Amino acid sequence: MTILNEIKKKIQNKEIEPKSKLHFYFVNFVWWFLFVLLFIISSIAFGVMIYMFKEADWEIVRLVSSGIWGKILLVLPRLWLLLIIITTILAVWEFRKTKKGYRYDIIGILTVVFFGSITFGSLIYVSGFSERLDSLLTDNISVYHGRLRQQMELWDRGEKGLLIGRLISIDGDDIVVHAPGGIVWEVDISSVDNLEELELDSILKIRGEQLKEQKFIANTLEMLEMERFFGGHKPPIRPFMSPMRGNRDGERFPMRPAY
Amino acid sequence: MQNIDCTKISGKDIVERVIANPDFFYCIVRSYEGQLRAYISRLTNVSNEEIEDILQESFIKIYENINSYDNDYKFSTWLYRIVHNETISYWRKHKKRMNDMQLDISDDFFVNIQSDTDLIKEVDSTFVKEKIKSALNKLPFKYREVIILRYMEDKDYQDISDILKKPVNTIGTLLNRAKSQLKIILDK
C-alpha cells in the first residue's frame, strides 16, 4: 500500500479533522496573555522595589554599612527581587512560545522585558500603587511584612546603637523590648526627650547606645503605627522563652531561641 | 481525487483549498512526499519502514494543523518544520542518540558547500568525499542539522530559522561554528 493510501485510511478510520483556526488563535492568545500578565507582575514588583529603595532609612543604611553593594544588599527587598527574576524569565519563555517569538534573540527579548518593566514599574511607583500594594499585603498576608521587615533588619543592631522590637514591659524609666532576632533588651529611656505615651505590644524604633549585653540606653524613641504595619497580625519577631527572668540558679535564659 | 488539479499546490489559498475539499490534501502528500522522505533520510538515515512511519505521522500532523499555516512562511518551510519536529520526537521516543546517525550525502551537497565556503578545495576524488562524509558524521547534531538544511536542502537562513524555530542570527552562528568544526575534523 502506498503512503498516500495509508494516510487516507488513517484519516478516514480515525475521523481526523483539521483543528479550527480559532484553536490556533486561542493558543497564541494564551501565550500572549501569559506574557503580558508576567510583564505586568514584573513591573509591579519593580514598582514596589523602587518604593522600598526610595523609602529606606538611608541615614541608617549609611551608618550600618560601608560600600555601595553592602548598602544595596541591606535595603534589597529579596522577595520582590526573586519575583522579578522569576517573572522576567517566564515572560521571555512565554514570548518565545508565541507564533513568531522564536525569531527574536533571547538577550534582546530579555533586555526589552527588563527595561520595559523598569519603565512601567516607575510609572506604577509614581501613581502611588506600589505603596498601597505594600500596605495592603502587610495588612492582609500574615507572612508578608514588606517595608517593615526591611526596617526590622536594618534596626536590629544593638551594637551600632539601633534597636527595634516589641515593647513587652514598662517599669518607670526602664522598658523591655523584644527584638526581631529573639534577643530581649533592657532599655533605659530616661534620656529620651518628648517621650510619647508608650503602649505595651507596640513596635519601637530606638536610637542610643549599647551599655552591655542586652542593656541599652535610649536617646530617641519612635513608636510605629501598629495598624499601619500589622493590620491585626503579629509582627515578624521570633518568640522567646521568658524575657529578662532568670532561672532558679540565677542564670539568664538564652536570649536567642534555638530555631 | 481524479478531478482535482494538483498543479497549483503552493500559494496563499492552500489552506482554503484543503478545507474546501479535503481530497486536495492528498495533492500535498503526492507533491512533497519525495522531498520530505529524502529530508528524513538525510536527517536520520533510519530504515525505510521507520521513514514511512515518520512521514505518515508528519502528514497526519500537517492535515490536523493545516489551519495553523501562516502565509508569512513558505508552505514548504512549514512542512519541513513539522517533519523536522516529528523526526526529532520519533528519535526521542525511541531513545536513539542523534549522533549515532550516518548521513546519506548526495553529490549536490559537495557542490553547494564548495560554492559557499573555502572549506573544501577539491572534491573530485572519492577519497576526499569519503573524508568529508566521515567528518560530517562526527559533527554534533545541532551543527549537522543546519548543514543539512543549508547545503543539502538548499534552504536560506530565514527558512532554516523558521524550520528550527531559532533566530536568524543564531542560524548564522551555528553554520559558522559547524563549518569551523568541520574544518578542524578535516584537518586532523
Short mmCIF file of C-alpha atoms in Angstrom, two decimals:
data_model
loop_
_atom_site.label_atom_id
_atom_site.label_comp_id
_atom_site.label_asym_id
_atom_site.label_seq_id
_atom_site.Cartn_x
_atom_site.Cartn_y
_atom_site.Cartn_z
CA MET A 1 0.00 0.00 0.00
CA THR A 2 1.37 3.46 -0.86
CA ILE A 3 1.86 6.08 1.78
CA LEU A 4 -0.95 8.10 0.23
CA ASN A 5 -3.40 5.24 0.78
CA GLU A 6 -2.10 4.67 4.30
CA ILE A 7 -2.68 8.32 5.17
CA LYS A 8 -6.13 8.32 3.59
CA LYS A 9 -7.07 5.20 5.52
CA LYS A 10 -5.82 6.61 8.80
CA ILE A 11 -7.61 9.92 8.33
CA GLN A 12 -10.86 8.16 7.47
CA ASN A 13 -10.67 5.45 10.13
CA LYS A 14 -9.73 7.79 12.94
CA GLU A 15 -12.05 10.51 11.60
CA ILE A 16 -9.26 13.04 11.84
CA GLU A 17 -10.35 16.60 11.15
CA PRO A 18 -8.22 19.73 10.84
CA LYS A 19 -8.24 21.76 14.05
CA SER A 20 -10.14 25.01 13.67
CA LYS A 21 -8.44 28.37 13.07
CA LEU A 22 -9.97 29.52 16.34
CA HIS A 23 -8.00 26.85 18.20
CA PHE A 24 -4.71 28.27 16.94
CA TYR A 25 -5.78 31.86 17.59
CA PHE A 26 -6.70 30.85 21.11
CA VAL A 27 -3.37 29.07 21.76
CA ASN A 28 -1.45 32.10 20.50
CA PHE A 29 -3.68 34.38 22.54
CA VAL A 30 -2.94 32.35 25.71
CA TRP A 31 0.82 32.74 25.20
CA TRP A 32 0.44 36.48 24.63
CA PHE A 33 -1.88 36.81 27.61
CA LEU A 34 0.57 35.00 29.91
CA PHE A 35 3.43 37.11 28.58
CA VAL A 36 1.55 40.38 29.25
CA LEU A 37 0.44 39.13 32.69
CA LEU A 38 4.01 38.23 33.67
CA PHE A 39 5.28 41.53 32.32
CA ILE A 40 2.73 43.40 34.46
CA ILE A 41 3.66 41.38 37.57
CA SER A 42 7.34 42.06 36.93
CA SER A 43 6.60 45.79 36.51
CA ILE A 44 4.59 45.88 39.74
CA ALA A 45 7.47 44.13 41.52
CA PHE A 46 9.85 46.76 40.13
CA GLY A 47 7.46 49.48 41.33
CA VAL A 48 7.42 48.08 44.87
CA MET A 49 11.20 47.71 44.79
CA ILE A 50 11.60 51.36 43.78
CA TYR A 51 9.27 52.29 46.64
CA MET A 52 11.33 50.23 49.11
CA PHE A 53 14.55 51.84 47.92
CA LYS A 54 13.09 55.33 47.97
CA GLU A 55 11.58 54.95 51.43
CA ALA A 56 14.52 53.12 53.02
CA ASP A 57 16.17 54.77 56.04
CA TRP A 58 19.25 55.75 54.08
CA GLU A 59 20.73 57.61 57.04
CA ILE A 60 20.67 54.34 58.98
CA VAL A 61 21.89 52.37 55.96
CA ARG A 62 24.93 54.66 55.70
CA LEU A 63 25.50 54.24 59.42
CA VAL A 64 25.47 50.46 59.47
CA SER A 65 27.11 49.62 56.18
CA SER A 66 30.05 50.76 54.12
CA GLY A 67 30.34 50.17 50.40
CA ILE A 68 27.65 50.56 47.79
CA TRP A 69 26.90 46.83 47.48
CA GLY A 70 26.63 46.42 51.23
CA LYS A 71 24.11 49.26 51.32
CA ILE A 72 22.12 47.88 48.38
CA LEU A 73 22.02 44.41 49.92
CA LEU A 74 20.72 45.88 53.15
CA VAL A 75 17.69 47.51 51.58
CA LEU A 76 17.17 45.00 48.78
CA PRO A 77 13.67 43.51 49.02
CA ARG A 78 14.69 39.93 48.30
CA LEU A 79 11.16 38.60 47.88
CA TRP A 80 10.34 41.17 45.20
CA LEU A 81 13.70 40.69 43.55
CA LEU A 82 13.04 36.95 43.35
CA LEU A 83 9.61 37.67 41.87
CA ILE A 84 11.19 39.97 39.25
CA ILE A 85 13.73 37.30 38.28
CA ILE A 86 11.11 34.53 38.02
CA THR A 87 8.53 36.60 36.13
CA THR A 88 11.12 38.05 33.73
CA ILE A 89 12.47 34.59 32.85
CA LEU A 90 8.93 33.23 32.43
CA ALA A 91 7.90 36.25 30.34
CA VAL A 92 10.83 35.67 27.97
CA TRP A 93 9.89 31.99 27.77
CA GLU A 94 6.23 32.81 27.09
CA PHE A 95 7.18 35.32 24.41
CA ARG A 96 9.32 32.70 22.68
CA LYS A 97 6.25 30.44 22.62
CA THR A 98 4.18 32.98 20.67
CA LYS A 99 3.81 32.38 16.96
CA LYS A 100 6.87 34.32 15.82
CA GLY A 101 8.61 34.75 19.16
CA TYR A 102 11.41 32.38 18.14
CA ARG A 103 12.57 34.90 15.55
CA TYR A 104 13.91 37.16 18.30
CA ASP A 105 17.11 36.72 20.21
CA ILE A 106 16.70 35.74 23.90
CA ILE A 107 19.07 38.50 25.07
CA GLY A 108 17.09 41.02 23.01
CA ILE A 109 13.75 39.91 24.47
CA LEU A 110 15.25 39.87 27.97
CA THR A 111 16.57 43.42 27.55
CA VAL A 112 13.23 44.72 26.27
CA VAL A 113 11.28 42.96 29.06
CA PHE A 114 13.73 44.17 31.73
CA PHE A 115 13.83 47.83 30.69
CA GLY A 116 10.12 47.77 29.86
CA SER A 117 9.40 46.53 33.40
CA ILE A 118 11.61 49.26 34.90
CA THR A 119 9.80 51.95 32.88
CA PHE A 120 6.34 50.60 33.58
CA GLY A 121 7.33 49.90 37.22
CA SER A 122 8.43 53.55 37.61
CA LEU A 123 5.02 54.70 36.39
CA ILE A 124 3.36 52.32 38.85
CA TYR A 125 5.50 53.77 41.66
CA VAL A 126 4.70 57.36 40.64
CA SER A 127 0.98 56.51 40.64
CA GLY A 128 1.27 55.51 44.32
CA PHE A 129 0.15 51.96 43.66
CA SER A 130 3.40 50.44 44.98
CA GLU A 131 2.91 51.93 48.44
CA ARG A 132 -0.75 50.94 48.53
CA LEU A 133 0.12 47.40 47.49
CA ASP A 134 2.84 47.10 50.16
CA SER A 135 0.37 48.28 52.83
CA LEU A 136 -2.36 46.02 51.50
CA LEU A 137 -0.12 42.95 51.56
CA THR A 138 1.25 43.82 55.02
CA ASP A 139 -2.31 44.15 56.35
CA ASN A 140 -3.75 41.05 54.72
CA ILE A 141 -0.98 38.50 54.38
CA SER A 142 0.37 37.41 57.72
CA VAL A 143 3.77 36.29 56.41
CA TYR A 144 4.38 39.45 54.40
CA HIS A 145 5.89 42.40 56.23
CA GLY A 146 7.35 44.30 53.27
CA ARG A 147 8.95 47.56 54.28
CA LEU A 148 8.60 46.71 57.94
CA ARG A 149 10.83 43.68 57.53
CA GLN A 150 13.35 45.91 55.81
CA GLN A 151 13.26 48.23 58.84
CA MET A 152 13.46 45.30 61.23
CA GLU A 153 16.58 44.02 59.54
CA LEU A 154 18.09 47.46 59.43
CA TRP A 155 17.34 48.50 63.00
CA ASP A 156 18.03 45.25 64.84
CA ARG A 157 21.66 46.23 65.60
CA GLY A 158 22.21 46.95 69.27
CA GLU A 159 25.96 47.18 68.86
CA LYS A 160 25.50 50.03 66.33
CA GLY A 161 23.16 51.89 68.64
CA LEU A 162 19.99 50.85 66.83
CA LEU A 163 17.12 48.85 68.23
CA ILE A 164 13.72 47.77 67.03
CA GLY A 165 11.27 45.45 68.70
CA ARG A 166 8.07 44.85 70.56
CA LEU A 167 7.56 46.56 73.89
CA ILE A 168 6.82 43.85 76.42
CA SER A 169 7.15 45.61 79.77
CA ILE A 170 7.37 49.11 81.25
CA ASP A 171 8.85 49.78 84.67
CA GLY A 172 9.36 53.52 85.17
CA ASP A 173 12.31 54.60 83.03
CA ASP A 174 13.17 51.03 82.18
CA ILE A 175 11.43 49.19 79.41
CA VAL A 176 11.92 45.70 77.96
CA VAL A 177 11.98 45.30 74.20
CA HIS A 178 11.85 42.02 72.32
CA ALA A 179 13.93 42.39 69.14
CA PRO A 180 13.13 40.55 65.86
CA GLY A 181 16.16 38.29 66.19
CA GLY A 182 14.84 36.98 69.50
CA ILE A 183 17.06 39.00 71.84
CA VAL A 184 15.37 40.72 74.75
CA TRP A 185 16.76 44.14 75.64
CA GLU A 186 16.50 46.11 78.82
CA VAL A 187 16.32 49.76 77.75
CA ASP A 188 16.83 52.86 79.86
CA ILE A 189 14.63 55.60 78.40
CA SER A 190 15.38 58.31 80.98
CA SER A 191 17.34 60.38 78.43
CA VAL A 192 14.58 60.43 75.82
CA ASP A 193 13.01 63.88 75.31
CA ASN A 194 9.34 64.38 74.43
CA LEU A 195 8.51 60.79 75.24
CA GLU A 196 5.06 59.85 74.00
CA GLU A 197 2.85 57.54 75.98
CA LEU A 198 4.05 54.02 75.39
CA GLU A 199 1.72 51.13 74.77
CA LEU A 200 2.56 47.53 75.50
CA ASP A 201 2.95 45.39 72.40
CA SER A 202 3.73 48.42 70.26
CA ILE A 203 6.77 48.35 67.96
CA LEU A 204 9.54 50.76 68.94
CA LYS A 205 12.45 52.12 66.94
CA ILE A 206 15.18 53.25 69.31
CA ARG A 207 18.50 55.02 68.77
CA GLY A 208 21.02 55.15 71.57
CA GLU A 209 23.94 53.18 72.87
CA GLN A 210 24.57 49.63 74.00
CA LEU A 211 25.82 49.65 77.56
CA LYS A 212 26.44 45.95 77.95
CA GLU A 213 24.95 42.71 76.71
CA GLN A 214 21.18 43.17 76.34
CA LYS A 215 21.40 46.55 78.09
CA PHE A 216 20.72 49.73 76.15
CA ILE A 217 20.32 53.43 76.82
CA ALA A 218 17.93 55.26 74.50
CA ASN A 219 18.40 58.78 73.09
CA THR A 220 15.44 58.84 70.72
CA LEU A 221 12.41 56.61 70.52
CA GLU A 222 9.71 56.25 67.89
CA MET A 223 6.57 54.20 68.15
CA LEU A 224 5.44 52.61 64.88
CA GLU A 225 1.79 52.57 63.96
CA MET A 226 0.69 49.01 64.58
CA GLU A 227 -2.42 49.12 62.40
CA ARG A 228 -0.43 50.64 59.59
CA PHE A 229 2.06 47.83 59.68
CA PHE A 230 0.39 44.76 61.01
CA GLY A 231 -3.32 45.03 60.38
CA GLY A 232 -4.03 42.77 63.31
CA HIS A 233 -1.28 40.26 62.50
CA LYS A 234 1.71 39.51 64.64
CA PRO A 235 4.93 41.31 63.69
CA PRO A 236 7.84 39.24 62.34
CA ILE A 237 9.54 38.78 65.70
CA ARG A 238 10.87 35.45 66.89
CA PRO A 239 9.28 34.28 70.11
CA PHE A 240 11.34 33.98 73.25
CA MET A 241 11.18 31.76 76.32
CA SER A 242 10.85 34.18 79.24
CA PRO A 243 12.03 37.78 78.99
CA MET A 244 14.66 39.00 81.38
CA ARG A 245 13.89 36.48 84.06
CA GLY A 246 16.46 34.17 85.42
CA ASN A 247 16.01 30.54 86.30
CA ARG A 248 16.22 29.10 89.77
CA ASP A 249 20.01 29.02 89.64
CA GLY A 250 20.13 32.74 88.92
CA GLU A 251 21.17 32.24 85.29
CA ARG A 252 19.65 34.15 82.40
CA PHE A 253 17.73 32.25 79.77
CA PRO A 254 19.35 32.12 76.36
CA MET A 255 18.11 35.19 74.55
CA ARG A 256 18.24 33.72 71.04
CA PRO A 257 15.88 30.77 70.70
CA ALA A 258 17.38 27.66 69.15
CA TYR A 259 15.21 27.69 65.98
CA MET B 1 -9.38 12.62 -6.26
CA GLN B 2 -9.26 12.14 -10.02
CA ASN B 3 -10.93 15.50 -10.72
CA ILE B 4 -8.54 17.57 -8.58
CA ASP B 5 -5.99 19.81 -10.24
CA CYS B 6 -2.80 19.19 -8.29
CA THR B 7 -0.65 21.56 -10.34
CA LYS B 8 -1.07 24.66 -8.17
CA ILE B 9 -0.49 23.43 -4.67
CA SER B 10 1.57 26.28 -3.33
CA GLY B 11 0.19 29.73 -2.78
CA LYS B 12 -1.90 31.73 -0.42
CA ASP B 13 -5.12 29.80 -0.87
CA ILE B 14 -3.66 26.40 0.02
CA VAL B 15 -5.44 26.16 3.39
CA GLU B 16 -8.77 27.26 1.92
CA ARG B 17 -8.43 24.67 -0.83
CA VAL B 18 -7.80 21.84 1.66
CA ILE B 19 -10.67 22.97 3.87
CA ALA B 20 -12.98 23.27 0.88
CA ASN B 21 -12.02 19.87 -0.41
CA PRO B 22 -10.07 17.53 1.92
CA ASP B 23 -9.03 15.47 -1.10
CA PHE B 24 -6.82 18.36 -2.08
CA PHE B 25 -4.63 17.43 0.87
CA TYR B 26 -3.57 14.30 -0.99
CA CYS B 27 -2.11 16.55 -3.67
CA ILE B 28 0.17 17.96 -0.97
CA VAL B 29 1.17 14.43 0.02
CA ARG B 30 1.95 13.50 -3.57
CA SER B 31 3.88 16.66 -4.29
CA TYR B 32 6.06 16.75 -1.19
CA GLU B 33 6.39 13.06 -0.34
CA GLY B 34 9.67 12.56 -2.16
CA GLN B 35 11.31 15.74 -0.91
CA LEU B 36 10.32 15.15 2.71
CA ARG B 37 11.25 11.48 2.57
CA ALA B 38 14.74 12.47 1.41
CA TYR B 39 14.97 15.04 4.18
CA ILE B 40 14.08 12.49 6.89
CA SER B 41 16.57 10.09 5.38
CA ARG B 42 19.33 12.73 5.42
CA LEU B 43 18.47 13.77 8.92
CA THR B 44 18.33 10.30 10.41
CA ASN B 45 19.32 7.61 7.94
CA VAL B 46 16.83 5.21 9.51
CA SER B 47 15.27 2.19 7.83
CA ASN B 48 12.67 2.66 5.11
CA GLU B 49 9.93 1.40 7.41
CA GLU B 50 10.83 3.98 10.01
CA ILE B 51 10.91 6.73 7.39
CA GLU B 52 7.42 5.64 6.31
CA ASP B 53 6.21 5.86 9.91
CA ILE B 54 7.70 9.31 10.46
CA LEU B 55 6.38 10.57 7.13
CA GLN B 56 2.91 9.22 7.78
CA GLU B 57 2.73 10.78 11.22
CA SER B 58 4.05 14.04 9.80
CA PHE B 59 1.38 14.20 7.10
CA ILE B 60 -1.34 13.43 9.65
CA LYS B 61 0.02 16.32 11.77
CA ILE B 62 0.11 18.55 8.70
CA TYR B 63 -3.54 17.73 7.98
CA GLU B 64 -4.61 18.28 11.58
CA ASN B 65 -2.75 21.58 11.82
CA ILE B 66 -3.39 22.90 8.34
CA ASN B 67 -5.28 25.88 9.81
CA SER B 68 -2.18 26.99 11.68
CA TYR B 69 -0.33 27.63 8.43
CA ASP B 70 0.54 31.29 8.06
CA ASN B 71 1.15 32.86 4.64
CA ASP B 72 4.20 34.67 6.06
CA TYR B 73 6.07 31.39 5.71
CA LYS B 74 6.81 29.44 2.57
CA PHE B 75 4.50 26.44 2.54
CA SER B 76 7.43 24.06 2.09
CA THR B 77 9.20 25.65 5.09
CA TRP B 78 6.16 25.00 7.23
CA LEU B 79 6.08 21.36 6.06
CA TYR B 80 9.77 20.98 6.82
CA ARG B 81 9.24 22.28 10.33
CA ILE B 82 6.57 19.68 11.09
CA VAL B 83 8.62 16.88 9.58
CA HIS B 84 11.70 18.03 11.49
CA ASN B 85 9.81 18.07 14.80
CA GLU B 86 8.23 14.72 14.09
CA THR B 87 11.63 13.20 13.28
CA ILE B 88 13.17 14.56 16.47
CA SER B 89 10.27 13.30 18.58
CA TYR B 90 10.48 9.89 16.90
CA TRP B 91 14.12 9.69 17.93
CA ARG B 92 13.35 10.80 21.43
CA LYS B 93 10.52 8.31 21.71
CA HIS B 94 12.76 5.50 20.58
CA LYS B 95 15.59 6.74 22.79
CA LYS B 96 18.10 6.78 19.98
CA ARG B 97 21.01 9.17 20.02
CA MET B 98 21.08 11.71 17.20
CA ASN B 99 24.84 11.38 16.94
CA ASP B 100 24.52 7.71 16.08
CA MET B 101 23.11 8.61 12.67
CA GLN B 102 25.04 8.13 9.48
CA LEU B 103 24.42 10.78 6.82
CA ASP B 104 23.45 9.87 3.32
CA ILE B 105 25.19 12.52 1.23
CA SER B 106 24.45 13.34 -2.39
CA ASP B 107 26.85 14.97 -4.87
CA ASP B 108 24.83 18.21 -4.78
CA PHE B 109 25.96 18.71 -1.24
CA PHE B 110 29.63 18.89 -2.23
CA VAL B 111 28.85 21.40 -4.97
CA ASN B 112 26.79 23.58 -2.61
CA ILE B 113 29.25 23.59 0.25
CA GLN B 114 32.17 24.19 -2.11
CA SER B 115 30.48 27.24 -3.65
CA ASP B 116 29.72 28.72 -0.24
CA THR B 117 32.97 28.16 1.62
CA ASP B 118 36.65 27.69 1.02
CA LEU B 119 36.42 24.72 3.32
CA ILE B 120 36.75 22.16 0.60
CA LYS B 121 39.07 22.92 -2.29
CA GLU B 122 38.98 19.63 -4.10
CA VAL B 123 36.00 17.34 -4.04
CA ASP B 124 36.57 15.33 -7.16
CA SER B 125 38.33 12.45 -5.54
CA THR B 126 36.29 9.75 -3.88
CA PHE B 127 38.78 9.79 -1.03
CA VAL B 128 38.03 13.45 -0.18
CA LYS B 129 34.28 12.83 -0.39
CA GLU B 130 34.56 9.91 1.99
CA LYS B 131 36.64 12.04 4.34
CA ILE B 132 34.00 14.78 4.33
CA LYS B 133 31.24 12.24 4.90
CA SER B 134 33.08 10.85 7.85
CA ALA B 135 33.72 14.37 9.22
CA LEU B 136 30.03 15.28 8.87
CA ASN B 137 29.02 12.18 10.75
CA LYS B 138 31.26 13.26 13.60
CA LEU B 139 29.62 16.69 13.90
CA PRO B 140 27.25 17.28 16.82
CA PHE B 141 23.60 17.07 15.71
CA LYS B 142 22.87 20.81 16.19
CA TYR B 143 25.58 21.57 13.61
CA ARG B 144 24.65 18.76 11.28
CA GLU B 145 21.02 19.80 11.02
CA VAL B 146 21.95 23.32 9.87
CA ILE B 147 24.49 21.93 7.40
CA ILE B 148 21.84 19.56 6.03
CA LEU B 149 19.25 22.31 5.64
CA ARG B 150 21.70 24.79 4.11
CA TYR B 151 23.73 22.61 1.79
CA MET B 152 21.57 19.56 1.16
CA GLU B 153 18.06 21.06 1.23
CA ASP B 154 19.30 24.38 -0.17
CA LYS B 155 17.34 26.47 2.34
CA ASP B 156 18.18 30.11 3.04
CA TYR B 157 18.83 31.47 6.54
CA GLN B 158 15.26 32.69 7.06
CA ASP B 159 13.84 29.30 6.03
CA ILE B 160 16.22 27.47 8.36
CA SER B 161 15.26 29.88 11.15
CA ASP B 162 11.57 29.11 10.55
CA ILE B 163 12.14 25.36 10.38
CA LEU B 164 14.28 25.11 13.51
CA LYS B 165 12.46 27.93 15.33
CA LYS B 166 15.66 29.77 16.11
CA PRO B 167 16.60 33.40 15.36
CA VAL B 168 18.34 34.06 12.02
CA ASN B 169 21.47 35.29 13.89
CA THR B 170 21.66 32.02 15.76
CA ILE B 171 21.43 30.12 12.47
CA GLY B 172 24.37 32.16 11.12
CA THR B 173 26.38 31.44 14.24
CA LEU B 174 25.52 27.73 14.14
CA LEU B 175 26.53 27.49 10.49
CA ASN B 176 29.84 29.25 11.11
CA ARG B 177 30.59 27.03 14.07
CA ALA B 178 29.57 23.97 12.09
CA LYS B 179 31.97 24.89 9.31
CA SER B 180 34.78 25.59 11.78
CA GLN B 181 34.22 22.24 13.45
CA LEU B 182 34.13 20.54 10.09
CA LYS B 183 37.43 22.17 9.17
CA ILE B 184 39.01 21.05 12.45
CA ILE B 185 37.86 17.47 11.88
CA LEU B 186 39.05 17.52 8.25
CA ASP B 187 42.46 18.94 9.21
CA LYS B 188 43.12 16.17 11.72
#
